[in-house]
Amino acid sequence: MMTAKSNSQTRRALHSPKSGFLWGASTSCFQIEGAAHIDGRGDSIWDVYCRQQGRVKDGDTGEVACDHYHRYAEDVALMRDMGLDAYRFSIAWPRVLPTGRGAANEPGLAFYDRLVDALLAANIEPWICLYHWDLPQALDDVGGWQNRDIAGWFADYAALIGRRYGDRVKRFATFNEPCVFTLFGYGFGWHAPGIADKAALHKAIHHVNLSHGAAIDALRSAVRDVSVGAVHNRQPCYTATPGPDDEAAARRFSVYWNDAFPHPQHFACYPPALAEAIEPYLRPGDMAQIARPVDWFGLNHYSPHYIKADSNLLGATFGAPPAEVPRTSIGWPIVPGAFRDTLLDLHRQFRVPIYVMENGTASEDQLDSRGAVQDDNRILYLRAYTDAMNEAIAAGADVRGYFVWSLLDNFEWGSGYSQRFGLVYVDFATQRRIPKASARWYSDVIAAKRSARVSVAAHVPAEAVAAQS
Ligand code: GCO
């Protein structure tokens, strides 16, 4: 097996991406890996949650998923054929540390060695996300994100990952969508671990923020030339109906959704509307620990929200968009202008390079009689959203990359396998992969951008290029 360390080609790949702007795709471990009980992996809260009756549609689980654990080489080949510059995946914490702390599990670590080496050999830059929602169950048993000690456990885990892969991987995200897994997991009880309690939610928010800062420090000491950030959702929260009730609900919802994490992480304070609720869990020095400098802002964006008042603990929940707003098959509104505005707003507020780490759509994809998948809806969505991104860039937003969610159809949390988000169709009965029409479309977009860049560069005198680099 090739080792990246000794391979000069892979080192070049790391430092000279094929295009200045990165075109990639994202996945997460629980959603694709399967191999849930292979090679010493421990249970995560999602394994346990899936086993509870009525939690996930059709009783679906992550036991097999896309069997990416065994088929990663084929999946990397698909990415190479598409021409991707970069690939974001997450590490399964319970695969590398089965009980979340203590002794590392060598076979689990070795899997990600194989994946990273295969990506580098295919000239695809790996982006590692440390946490995409699959907390080791053993840590949940001692309070999970409600236990302040988790910041230390998470930092130890981050150091382990940094030390192991940092010779080959430079891009690390601490968390994916902290607002979703705290709000849905501890506030509304819609996701693992299925808790709906205000104090639990506020503790979880603060401890995730502390863990983020601790992991940034751990990664910076473990990895030379590291480039770190976190991946946040940001969506405008419109009102579902006009009037003061929904307006107040939308404002409350937006604080938890848009601000609870980026605000303390970038500005060293909680947004005023949240400060009182966090106060009981705050200790001296916490805010400085949270607001560690990052190199970029990872944005996940699919659609705006239309929020209505509710009797839940936030007094707010998702409402329906106006009838004239088109929606995807999962019911999410299609409003590309909201994506453009979000990028511009992000740029104005945070002033760090932006990477779009997730954007895409579910669609009712089916194999046709020729065995192909003509997912025109997805192509239309991606075209409209990448156009909106280009408008934001033209207006000054510092966007450096775009990653489609997702490479493969996969386990869509509470919706199980009923929602297909992939550029590549997965026949879950046979595990056969079939690139959809959108995969060809995306590949053509990437090739066109790359050749445009090469032909511009061809007309620039060599001295000018040297002066810029
Ligand atoms: C999220 C996660 C992904 C989802 C995707 C589609 O945003 O919920 O990052 O795991 O699968 O966003 O819902």
CSV table of C-alpha atoms and ligand atoms in Angstrom, one decimal:
chain,number,residue,atom,x,y,z
A,1,MET,CA,0.0,0.0,0.0
A,2,MET,CA,1.2,3.5,-0.9
A,3,THR,CA,2.2,5.6,2.0
A,4,ALA,CA,1.6,9.3,1.4
A,5,LYS,CA,4.5,10.4,3.5
A,6,SER,CA,7.0,9.0,1.1
A,7,ASN,CA,5.3,10.1,-2.1
A,8,SER,CA,6.3,13.5,-3.5
A,9,GLN,CA,3.3,13.5,-5.8
A,10,THR,CA,0.9,13.5,-2.9
A,11,ARG,CA,2.8,16.3,-1.2
A,12,ARG,CA,2.4,18.4,-4.4
A,13,ALA,CA,-1.3,17.6,-4.5
A,14,LEU,CA,-1.7,19.1,-1.0
A,15,HIS,CA,0.0,22.3,-1.8
A,16,SER,CA,-1.2,23.0,-5.3
A,17,PRO,CA,-4.9,22.3,-5.7
A,18,LYS,CA,-6.0,21.9,-9.3
A,19,SER,CA,-7.9,25.1,-9.3
A,20,GLY,CA,-7.8,28.1,-6.9
A,21,PHE,CA,-11.4,27.6,-6.1
A,22,LEU,CA,-12.2,24.1,-4.6
A,23,TRP,CA,-15.0,22.0,-6.0
A,24,GLY,CA,-15.8,19.1,-3.8
A,25,ALA,CA,-18.4,16.9,-2.2
A,26,SER,CA,-19.3,16.1,1.4
A,27,THR,CA,-20.4,13.0,3.4
A,28,SER,CA,-20.4,12.0,7.0
A,29,CYS,CA,-19.3,8.7,8.6
A,30,PHE,CA,-22.5,7.5,10.1
A,31,GLN,CA,-24.5,8.2,7.0
A,32,ILE,CA,-22.3,6.1,4.6
A,33,GLU,CA,-19.7,3.9,6.4
A,34,GLY,CA,-21.8,1.0,7.8
A,35,ALA,CA,-19.5,-1.6,9.3
A,36,ALA,CA,-21.1,-0.6,12.6
A,37,HIS,CA,-19.7,-3.5,14.6
A,38,ILE,CA,-16.6,-4.3,12.6
A,39,ASP,CA,-13.0,-4.0,13.7
A,40,GLY,CA,-13.8,-2.8,17.2
A,41,ARG,CA,-16.1,0.2,16.5
A,42,GLY,CA,-18.1,1.2,19.6
A,43,ASP,CA,-21.8,2.2,19.6
A,44,SER,CA,-22.6,5.8,18.9
A,45,ILE,CA,-25.8,7.6,20.1
A,46,TRP,CA,-27.2,7.2,16.6
A,47,ASP,CA,-26.8,3.4,16.7
A,48,VAL,CA,-28.7,3.3,19.9
A,49,TYR,CA,-31.3,5.8,18.7
A,50,CYS,CA,-31.9,3.8,15.5
A,51,ARG,CA,-32.7,0.8,17.6
A,52,GLN,CA,-35.4,2.6,19.5
A,53,GLN,CA,-38.8,1.9,18.0
A,54,GLY,CA,-40.4,4.7,16.0
A,55,ARG,CA,-37.4,7.0,16.0
A,56,VAL,CA,-36.3,6.6,12.4
A,57,LYS,CA,-38.5,6.1,9.3
A,58,ASP,CA,-39.0,2.4,8.5
A,59,GLY,CA,-36.7,1.4,11.3
A,60,ASP,CA,-33.7,2.1,9.1
A,61,THR,CA,-30.3,2.0,10.8
A,62,GLY,CA,-26.6,2.8,10.0
A,63,GLU,CA,-25.5,-0.9,10.2
A,64,VAL,CA,-24.7,-1.2,6.5
A,65,ALA,CA,-25.5,2.2,5.0
A,66,CYS,CA,-23.4,2.5,1.8
A,67,ASP,CA,-20.9,0.0,3.1
A,68,HIS,CA,-18.3,2.7,2.4
A,69,TYR,CA,-16.0,1.1,5.0
A,70,HIS,CA,-15.4,-1.7,2.5
A,71,ARG,CA,-16.1,0.2,-0.7
A,72,TYR,CA,-14.1,3.4,-0.1
A,73,ALA,CA,-11.7,2.7,-3.0
A,74,GLU,CA,-14.6,2.5,-5.5
A,75,ASP,CA,-16.0,5.7,-4.0
A,76,VAL,CA,-12.7,7.5,-4.3
A,77,ALA,CA,-12.5,6.4,-7.9
A,78,LEU,CA,-16.0,7.9,-8.5
A,79,MET,CA,-14.7,11.2,-7.1
A,80,ARG,CA,-11.6,11.1,-9.2
A,81,ASP,CA,-13.7,10.4,-12.3
A,82,MET,CA,-15.9,13.4,-11.5
A,83,GLY,CA,-12.7,15.6,-11.2
A,84,LEU,CA,-13.3,16.7,-7.6
A,85,ASP,CA,-10.6,18.9,-6.0
A,86,ALA,CA,-11.6,18.0,-2.4
A,87,TYR,CA,-13.7,15.7,-0.3
A,88,ARG,CA,-15.0,16.4,3.2
A,89,PHE,CA,-15.7,13.3,5.3
A,90,SER,CA,-16.1,12.9,9.1
A,91,ILE,CA,-14.3,10.5,11.4
A,92,ALA,CA,-16.4,8.2,13.5
A,93,TRP,CA,-15.3,9.0,17.1
A,94,PRO,CA,-16.4,5.6,18.3
A,95,ARG,CA,-14.5,3.8,15.5
A,96,VAL,CA,-11.2,5.3,16.7
A,97,LEU,CA,-12.0,5.5,20.4
A,98,PRO,CA,-14.8,2.9,21.0
A,99,THR,CA,-15.7,4.4,24.4
A,100,GLY,CA,-14.8,8.0,23.5
A,101,ARG,CA,-11.6,8.1,25.5
A,102,GLY,CA,-8.8,5.9,26.7
A,103,ALA,CA,-7.1,3.4,24.3
A,104,ALA,CA,-7.3,4.1,20.6
A,105,ASN,CA,-8.6,1.4,18.3
A,106,GLU,CA,-5.9,0.7,15.7
A,107,PRO,CA,-8.0,-1.0,13.1
A,108,GLY,CA,-10.4,2.0,13.1
A,109,LEU,CA,-7.5,4.5,12.7
A,110,ALA,CA,-6.1,2.3,9.9
A,111,PHE,CA,-9.3,2.6,7.9
A,112,TYR,CA,-8.9,6.4,7.7
A,113,ASP,CA,-5.2,6.0,6.8
A,114,ARG,CA,-6.4,3.9,3.8
A,115,LEU,CA,-9.0,6.5,2.9
A,116,VAL,CA,-6.7,9.5,3.2
A,117,ASP,CA,-4.0,7.7,1.1
A,118,ALA,CA,-6.5,6.7,-1.6
A,119,LEU,CA,-7.7,10.4,-1.8
A,120,LEU,CA,-4.2,11.8,-2.1
A,121,ALA,CA,-3.3,9.2,-4.7
A,122,ALA,CA,-6.3,10.4,-6.7
A,123,ASN,CA,-5.2,14.0,-6.2
A,124,ILE,CA,-8.2,14.9,-4.0
A,125,GLU,CA,-7.6,17.0,-1.0
A,126,PRO,CA,-9.1,15.4,2.2
A,127,TRP,CA,-11.0,17.6,4.6
A,128,ILE,CA,-11.7,16.0,8.0
A,129,CYS,CA,-14.6,16.9,10.2
A,130,LEU,CA,-14.2,15.6,13.7
A,131,TYR,CA,-17.8,15.5,14.7
A,132,HIS,CA,-20.8,14.9,12.5
A,133,TRP,CA,-23.2,13.8,15.3
A,134,ASP,CA,-22.2,10.3,16.2
A,135,LEU,CA,-21.1,10.7,19.9
A,136,PRO,CA,-19.7,7.5,21.5
A,137,GLN,CA,-22.6,6.0,23.5
A,138,ALA,CA,-20.2,5.5,26.4
A,139,LEU,CA,-19.8,9.3,26.7
A,140,ASP,CA,-23.5,9.9,26.5
A,141,ASP,CA,-23.8,7.4,29.4
A,142,VAL,CA,-21.9,9.9,31.5
A,143,GLY,CA,-23.8,13.0,30.3
A,144,GLY,CA,-22.5,13.5,26.8
A,145,TRP,CA,-22.6,17.1,25.7
A,146,GLN,CA,-24.2,18.0,29.0
A,147,ASN,CA,-21.1,17.1,30.9
A,148,ARG,CA,-18.5,19.9,31.0
A,149,ASP,CA,-15.6,17.4,31.0
A,150,ILE,CA,-16.4,16.6,27.4
A,151,ALA,CA,-14.3,19.6,26.3
A,152,GLY,CA,-11.2,17.7,27.6
A,153,TRP,CA,-12.3,14.4,26.0
A,154,PHE,CA,-12.9,16.1,22.7
A,155,ALA,CA,-9.6,17.9,22.8
A,156,ASP,CA,-7.8,14.5,23.4
A,157,TYR,CA,-9.7,13.0,20.5
A,158,ALA,CA,-8.8,16.0,18.2
A,159,ALA,CA,-5.1,15.6,19.2
A,160,LEU,CA,-5.2,11.9,18.4
A,161,ILE,CA,-6.6,12.6,14.9
A,162,GLY,CA,-4.3,15.5,14.3
A,163,ARG,CA,-1.2,13.5,15.2
A,164,ARG,CA,-2.3,10.5,13.2
A,165,TYR,CA,-3.3,12.2,9.9
A,166,GLY,CA,-1.7,15.7,10.2
A,167,ASP,CA,1.3,14.7,8.0
A,168,ARG,CA,-1.2,14.3,5.1
A,169,VAL,CA,-4.3,16.3,6.0
A,170,LYS,CA,-4.2,20.0,6.7
A,171,ARG,CA,-7.9,20.9,6.7
A,172,PHE,CA,-9.9,20.1,9.8
A,173,ALA,CA,-13.3,21.2,10.9
A,174,THR,CA,-14.3,20.7,14.6
A,175,PHE,CA,-18.0,20.4,14.3
A,176,ASN,CA,-20.7,20.0,11.7
A,177,GLU,CA,-23.9,22.0,12.3
A,178,PRO,CA,-23.7,22.3,16.1
A,179,CYS,CA,-27.0,24.2,16.0
A,180,VAL,CA,-28.8,21.2,14.5
A,181,PHE,CA,-27.5,18.5,16.8
A,182,THR,CA,-28.0,20.5,20.0
A,183,LEU,CA,-31.4,21.8,19.1
A,184,PHE,CA,-32.8,18.6,17.6
A,185,GLY,CA,-30.9,16.3,20.0
A,186,TYR,CA,-31.4,18.2,23.3
A,187,GLY,CA,-34.1,20.7,22.6
A,188,PHE,CA,-36.8,19.1,20.4
A,189,GLY,CA,-35.9,15.4,20.9
A,190,TRP,CA,-36.1,14.8,17.2
A,191,HIS,CA,-32.5,13.4,16.9
A,192,ALA,CA,-30.2,11.3,19.1
A,193,PRO,CA,-30.0,11.3,22.1
A,194,GLY,CA,-33.7,12.3,21.9
A,195,ILE,CA,-33.8,14.7,24.8
A,196,ALA,CA,-36.2,17.7,25.0
A,197,ASP,CA,-35.2,19.9,27.9
A,198,LYS,CA,-34.2,23.5,28.1
A,199,ALA,CA,-31.4,23.2,30.6
A,200,ALA,CA,-29.9,20.2,28.7
A,201,LEU,CA,-30.0,22.3,25.5
A,202,HIS,CA,-28.2,25.3,27.1
A,203,LYS,CA,-25.6,23.1,28.7
A,204,ALA,CA,-25.0,21.3,25.4
A,205,ILE,CA,-24.6,24.6,23.5
A,206,HIS,CA,-22.0,25.9,26.0
A,207,HIS,CA,-20.0,22.6,26.2
A,208,VAL,CA,-19.9,22.2,22.4
A,209,ASN,CA,-18.5,25.7,22.2
A,210,LEU,CA,-15.9,25.0,24.8
A,211,SER,CA,-15.0,21.7,23.0
A,212,HIS,CA,-14.6,23.6,19.7
A,213,GLY,CA,-12.1,26.0,21.2
A,214,ALA,CA,-10.2,23.2,23.0
A,215,ALA,CA,-10.0,21.2,19.7
A,216,ILE,CA,-8.8,24.2,17.7
A,217,ASP,CA,-5.9,24.5,20.2
A,218,ALA,CA,-5.2,20.7,20.1
A,219,LEU,CA,-5.1,20.7,16.3
A,220,ARG,CA,-2.8,23.7,16.1
A,221,SER,CA,-0.3,22.0,18.4
A,222,ALA,CA,-0.5,18.7,16.7
A,223,VAL,CA,-0.5,19.7,13.0
A,224,ARG,CA,2.0,21.9,11.2
A,225,ASP,CA,0.4,24.4,8.7
A,226,VAL,CA,-3.0,23.3,9.8
A,227,SER,CA,-6.1,25.2,8.5
A,228,VAL,CA,-9.0,24.9,10.9
A,229,GLY,CA,-12.6,26.0,11.1
A,230,ALA,CA,-16.1,24.8,12.0
A,231,VAL,CA,-19.1,24.1,9.8
A,232,HIS,CA,-22.2,26.1,10.6
A,233,ASN,CA,-25.7,26.3,9.2
A,234,ARG,CA,-26.9,29.8,8.4
A,235,GLN,CA,-30.3,30.5,7.0
A,236,PRO,CA,-32.5,33.5,7.0
A,237,CYS,CA,-35.4,32.9,9.3
A,238,TYR,CA,-38.5,34.5,7.7
A,239,THR,CA,-41.9,34.4,9.3
A,240,ALA,CA,-44.4,31.8,8.2
A,241,THR,CA,-47.2,34.4,8.5
A,242,PRO,CA,-47.1,38.1,9.1
A,243,GLY,CA,-47.8,39.3,12.6
A,244,PRO,CA,-46.0,39.8,15.9
A,245,ASP,CA,-46.2,36.2,17.2
A,246,ASP,CA,-44.4,34.7,14.2
A,247,GLU,CA,-42.0,37.6,14.1
A,248,ALA,CA,-41.0,37.1,17.7
A,249,ALA,CA,-40.7,33.3,17.1
A,250,ALA,CA,-38.5,33.9,14.0
A,251,ARG,CA,-36.2,36.1,16.0
A,252,ARG,CA,-35.9,33.6,18.9
A,253,PHE,CA,-35.3,30.7,16.5
A,254,SER,CA,-32.7,32.6,14.6
A,255,VAL,CA,-30.6,33.1,17.7
A,256,TYR,CA,-30.4,29.4,18.3
A,257,TRP,CA,-30.0,28.5,14.7
A,258,ASN,CA,-27.7,31.2,13.3
A,259,ASP,CA,-25.9,32.7,16.3
A,260,ALA,CA,-25.5,30.3,19.2
A,261,PHE,CA,-22.2,29.0,17.9
A,262,PRO,CA,-20.6,31.5,15.4
A,263,HIS,CA,-21.2,34.4,17.7
A,264,PRO,CA,-19.2,33.2,20.7
A,265,GLN,CA,-16.7,31.5,18.5
A,266,HIS,CA,-15.9,34.6,16.6
A,267,PHE,CA,-16.8,37.5,18.9
A,268,ALA,CA,-16.1,35.9,22.4
A,269,CYS,CA,-19.6,36.6,23.7
A,270,TYR,CA,-23.1,35.0,23.5
A,271,PRO,CA,-25.7,36.9,21.6
A,272,PRO,CA,-27.7,39.0,24.2
A,273,ALA,CA,-30.8,36.9,23.8
A,274,LEU,CA,-28.9,33.8,24.9
A,275,ALA,CA,-26.6,35.2,27.5
A,276,GLU,CA,-28.9,34.8,30.5
A,277,ALA,CA,-29.7,31.2,29.7
A,278,ILE,CA,-26.0,30.2,29.4
A,279,GLU,CA,-24.9,32.2,32.4
A,280,PRO,CA,-25.3,29.4,35.0
A,281,TYR,CA,-22.8,27.2,33.1
A,282,LEU,CA,-20.3,29.9,32.4
A,283,ARG,CA,-16.9,30.0,34.3
A,284,PRO,CA,-14.2,32.6,34.2
A,285,GLY,CA,-12.0,32.2,31.1
A,286,ASP,CA,-14.6,30.3,29.1
A,287,MET,CA,-15.2,32.9,26.4
A,288,ALA,CA,-11.5,33.2,25.7
A,289,GLN,CA,-11.3,29.5,25.5
A,290,ILE,CA,-14.1,29.4,23.0
A,291,ALA,CA,-13.1,32.2,20.7
A,292,ARG,CA,-9.9,30.7,19.3
A,293,PRO,CA,-8.9,32.1,15.9
A,294,VAL,CA,-10.0,30.1,12.9
A,295,ASP,CA,-8.9,30.1,9.3
A,296,TRP,CA,-12.2,29.9,7.6
A,297,PHE,CA,-16.0,29.7,8.0
A,298,GLY,CA,-17.7,26.5,6.8
A,299,LEU,CA,-21.3,27.2,5.6
A,300,ASN,CA,-24.1,24.6,5.2
A,301,HIS,CA,-27.1,26.1,3.4
A,302,TYR,CA,-30.0,24.5,1.7
A,303,SER,CA,-33.0,26.9,2.0
A,304,PRO,CA,-34.4,29.7,4.2
A,305,HIS,CA,-36.7,28.9,7.1
A,306,TYR,CA,-40.3,30.0,7.5
A,307,ILE,CA,-40.8,30.1,11.3
A,308,LYS,CA,-44.0,30.1,13.3
A,309,ALA,CA,-44.8,30.4,17.0
A,310,ASP,CA,-45.2,27.1,18.8
A,311,SER,CA,-45.7,25.8,22.4
A,312,ASN,CA,-42.4,24.0,22.4
A,313,LEU,CA,-39.5,25.1,24.7
A,314,LEU,CA,-38.3,27.6,22.1
A,315,GLY,CA,-41.7,29.0,21.4
A,316,ALA,CA,-40.8,28.5,17.7
A,317,THR,CA,-40.7,25.9,15.1
A,318,PHE,CA,-40.7,25.3,11.3
A,319,GLY,CA,-43.7,26.6,9.4
A,320,ALA,CA,-44.7,26.3,5.8
A,321,PRO,CA,-43.3,28.6,3.1
A,322,PRO,CA,-45.8,30.6,1.1
A,323,ALA,CA,-47.6,28.5,-1.5
A,324,GLU,CA,-45.8,30.1,-4.5
A,325,VAL,CA,-42.3,29.1,-3.2
A,326,PRO,CA,-41.2,25.9,-5.0
A,327,ARG,CA,-40.0,23.0,-2.7
A,328,THR,CA,-37.7,20.0,-3.0
A,329,SER,CA,-39.0,16.4,-2.4
A,330,ILE,CA,-38.1,16.7,1.3
A,331,GLY,CA,-40.2,19.8,1.4
A,332,TRP,CA,-37.4,22.4,1.7
A,333,PRO,CA,-38.1,25.7,0.0
A,334,ILE,CA,-35.9,26.6,-3.1
A,335,VAL,CA,-34.8,30.2,-2.8
A,336,PRO,CA,-31.4,30.7,-4.3
A,337,GLY,CA,-31.4,34.5,-3.5
A,338,ALA,CA,-31.4,33.6,0.2
A,339,PHE,CA,-28.1,31.7,-0.4
A,340,ARG,CA,-26.6,34.8,-2.1
A,341,ASP,CA,-27.7,37.0,0.7
A,342,THR,CA,-26.4,34.6,3.4
A,343,LEU,CA,-23.0,34.5,1.8
A,344,LEU,CA,-22.8,38.3,1.6
A,345,ASP,CA,-24.0,38.7,5.1
A,346,LEU,CA,-21.5,36.1,6.4
A,347,HIS,CA,-18.7,37.9,4.6
A,348,ARG,CA,-19.7,41.3,6.1
A,349,GLN,CA,-20.0,39.9,9.6
A,350,PHE,CA,-17.1,37.5,10.0
A,351,ARG,CA,-14.4,38.6,7.5
A,352,VAL,CA,-12.8,35.2,7.1
A,353,PRO,CA,-12.7,33.0,3.9
A,354,ILE,CA,-15.9,31.1,3.4
A,355,TYR,CA,-16.2,27.5,2.2
A,356,VAL,CA,-19.6,26.2,1.3
A,357,MET,CA,-19.4,22.8,2.9
A,358,GLU,CA,-22.9,21.6,2.1
A,359,ASN,CA,-25.5,22.5,-0.5
A,360,GLY,CA,-27.7,20.2,-2.5
A,361,THR,CA,-31.1,18.7,-2.6
A,362,ALA,CA,-33.1,15.6,-2.1
A,363,SER,CA,-34.9,14.3,-5.1
A,364,GLU,CA,-37.1,11.3,-5.9
A,365,ASP,CA,-34.4,9.7,-8.1
A,366,GLN,CA,-35.2,6.4,-9.8
A,367,LEU,CA,-33.4,4.1,-12.2
A,368,ASP,CA,-34.9,4.4,-15.6
A,369,SER,CA,-35.3,1.5,-18.1
A,370,ARG,CA,-31.7,2.1,-19.4
A,371,GLY,CA,-30.4,1.8,-15.8
A,372,ALA,CA,-29.6,5.6,-15.7
A,373,VAL,CA,-30.8,8.3,-13.3
A,374,GLN,CA,-31.9,11.5,-14.9
A,375,ASP,CA,-32.1,13.8,-11.9
A,376,ASP,CA,-33.0,17.0,-13.7
A,377,ASN,CA,-34.4,18.6,-10.5
A,378,ARG,CA,-31.0,18.3,-8.8
A,379,ILE,CA,-29.3,19.9,-11.8
A,380,LEU,CA,-31.7,22.8,-11.8
A,381,TYR,CA,-31.2,23.3,-8.1
A,382,LEU,CA,-27.4,23.1,-8.2
A,383,ARG,CA,-27.3,25.4,-11.2
A,384,ALA,CA,-29.5,28.0,-9.5
A,385,TYR,CA,-27.6,27.8,-6.3
A,386,THR,CA,-24.1,27.9,-7.8
A,387,ASP,CA,-25.3,30.9,-9.9
A,388,ALA,CA,-26.4,32.6,-6.7
A,389,MET,CA,-23.0,31.9,-5.1
A,390,ASN,CA,-21.3,33.4,-8.2
A,391,GLU,CA,-23.4,36.5,-7.7
A,392,ALA,CA,-22.3,36.8,-4.1
A,393,ILE,CA,-18.6,36.3,-5.2
A,394,ALA,CA,-19.1,39.0,-7.8
A,395,ALA,CA,-20.5,41.3,-5.1
A,396,GLY,CA,-17.4,40.7,-3.0
A,397,ALA,CA,-18.0,37.7,-0.8
A,398,ASP,CA,-14.7,35.8,-0.2
A,399,VAL,CA,-15.9,32.3,-1.1
A,400,ARG,CA,-13.1,29.8,-1.7
A,401,GLY,CA,-14.9,26.5,-2.3
A,402,TYR,CA,-18.1,24.7,-2.8
A,403,PHE,CA,-18.9,21.1,-1.7
A,404,VAL,CA,-22.1,19.4,-2.8
A,405,TRP,CA,-24.1,17.4,-0.3
A,406,SER,CA,-23.7,14.6,-1.0
A,407,LEU,CA,-21.4,12.3,-2.9
A,408,LEU,CA,-23.7,9.3,-2.4
A,409,ASP,CA,-27.3,8.7,-1.5
A,410,ASN,CA,-27.1,7.9,2.2
A,411,PHE,CA,-28.8,7.6,5.6
A,412,GLU,CA,-30.7,10.8,6.0
A,413,TRP,CA,-31.1,10.7,9.8
A,414,GLY,CA,-34.8,10.5,10.9
A,415,SER,CA,-35.8,10.0,7.3
A,416,GLY,CA,-33.7,6.9,7.0
A,417,TYR,CA,-33.0,5.9,3.3
A,418,SER,CA,-36.1,7.5,2.0
A,419,GLN,CA,-34.4,10.7,0.9
A,420,ARG,CA,-31.8,10.6,-1.8
A,421,PHE,CA,-29.2,13.5,-1.8
A,422,GLY,CA,-26.4,11.9,-3.8
A,423,LEU,CA,-24.7,12.8,-7.0
A,424,VAL,CA,-24.3,9.1,-7.2
A,425,TYR,CA,-27.3,6.7,-6.9
A,426,VAL,CA,-26.8,3.9,-4.5
A,427,ASP,CA,-28.9,0.7,-5.0
A,428,PHE,CA,-29.0,-0.3,-1.3
A,429,ALA,CA,-30.0,-3.9,-2.1
A,430,THR,CA,-26.8,-4.5,-4.1
A,431,GLN,CA,-24.6,-1.6,-3.1
A,432,ARG,CA,-24.2,-0.8,-6.8
A,433,ARG,CA,-23.2,2.8,-7.5
A,434,ILE,CA,-24.6,4.6,-10.5
A,435,PRO,CA,-23.5,8.2,-11.2
A,436,LYS,CA,-26.6,10.3,-11.8
A,437,ALA,CA,-26.9,12.9,-14.6
A,438,SER,CA,-26.1,15.5,-12.0
A,439,ALA,CA,-22.7,13.9,-11.4
A,440,ARG,CA,-21.9,14.4,-15.1
A,441,TRP,CA,-23.2,17.9,-14.9
A,442,TYR,CA,-21.0,18.7,-11.9
A,443,SER,CA,-18.0,17.1,-13.5
A,444,ASP,CA,-18.5,19.3,-16.6
A,445,VAL,CA,-18.8,22.4,-14.5
A,446,ILE,CA,-15.6,21.6,-12.7
A,447,ALA,CA,-13.8,20.9,-16.0
A,448,ALA,CA,-15.1,24.1,-17.6
A,449,LYS,CA,-13.9,26.2,-14.6
A,450,ARG,CA,-10.6,24.6,-14.6
A,451,SER,CA,-10.0,25.1,-18.3
A,452,ALA,CA,-11.1,28.7,-18.1
A,453,ARG,CA,-8.6,29.2,-15.3
A,454,VAL,CA,-5.8,27.5,-17.3
A,455,SER,CA,-6.5,29.5,-20.4
A,456,VAL,CA,-6.5,32.8,-18.4
A,457,ALA,CA,-3.2,31.7,-16.8
A,458,ALA,CA,-1.8,30.8,-20.3
A,459,HIS,CA,-2.0,34.5,-21.2
A,460,VAL,CA,-0.4,35.8,-18.1
A,461,PRO,CA,3.3,36.4,-18.4
A,462,ALA,CA,5.3,33.9,-16.3
A,463,GLU,CA,6.8,36.7,-14.2
A,464,ALA,CA,3.4,37.8,-13.1
A,465,VAL,CA,2.4,34.3,-12.1
A,466,ALA,CA,5.7,34.0,-10.1
A,467,ALA,CA,5.1,37.4,-8.5
A,468,GLN,CA,1.7,36.3,-7.3
A,469,SER,CA,2.7,33.0,-5.8
B,1,GCO,C1,-27.3,18.2,7.8
B,1,GCO,C2,-26.1,17.3,7.8
B,1,GCO,C3,-26.2,16.3,6.7
B,1,GCO,C4,-27.5,16.1,6.1
B,1,GCO,C5,-27.8,17.0,5.0
B,1,GCO,C6,-29.2,16.9,4.4
B,1,GCO,O1,-27.3,19.3,7.3
B,1,GCO,O2,-28.3,17.7,8.4
B,1,GCO,O3,-24.9,18.0,7.7
B,1,GCO,O4,-25.8,15.2,7.4
B,1,GCO,O5,-27.7,14.8,5.6
B,1,GCO,O6,-27.8,18.3,5.5
B,1,GCO,O7,-30.2,17.0,5.4
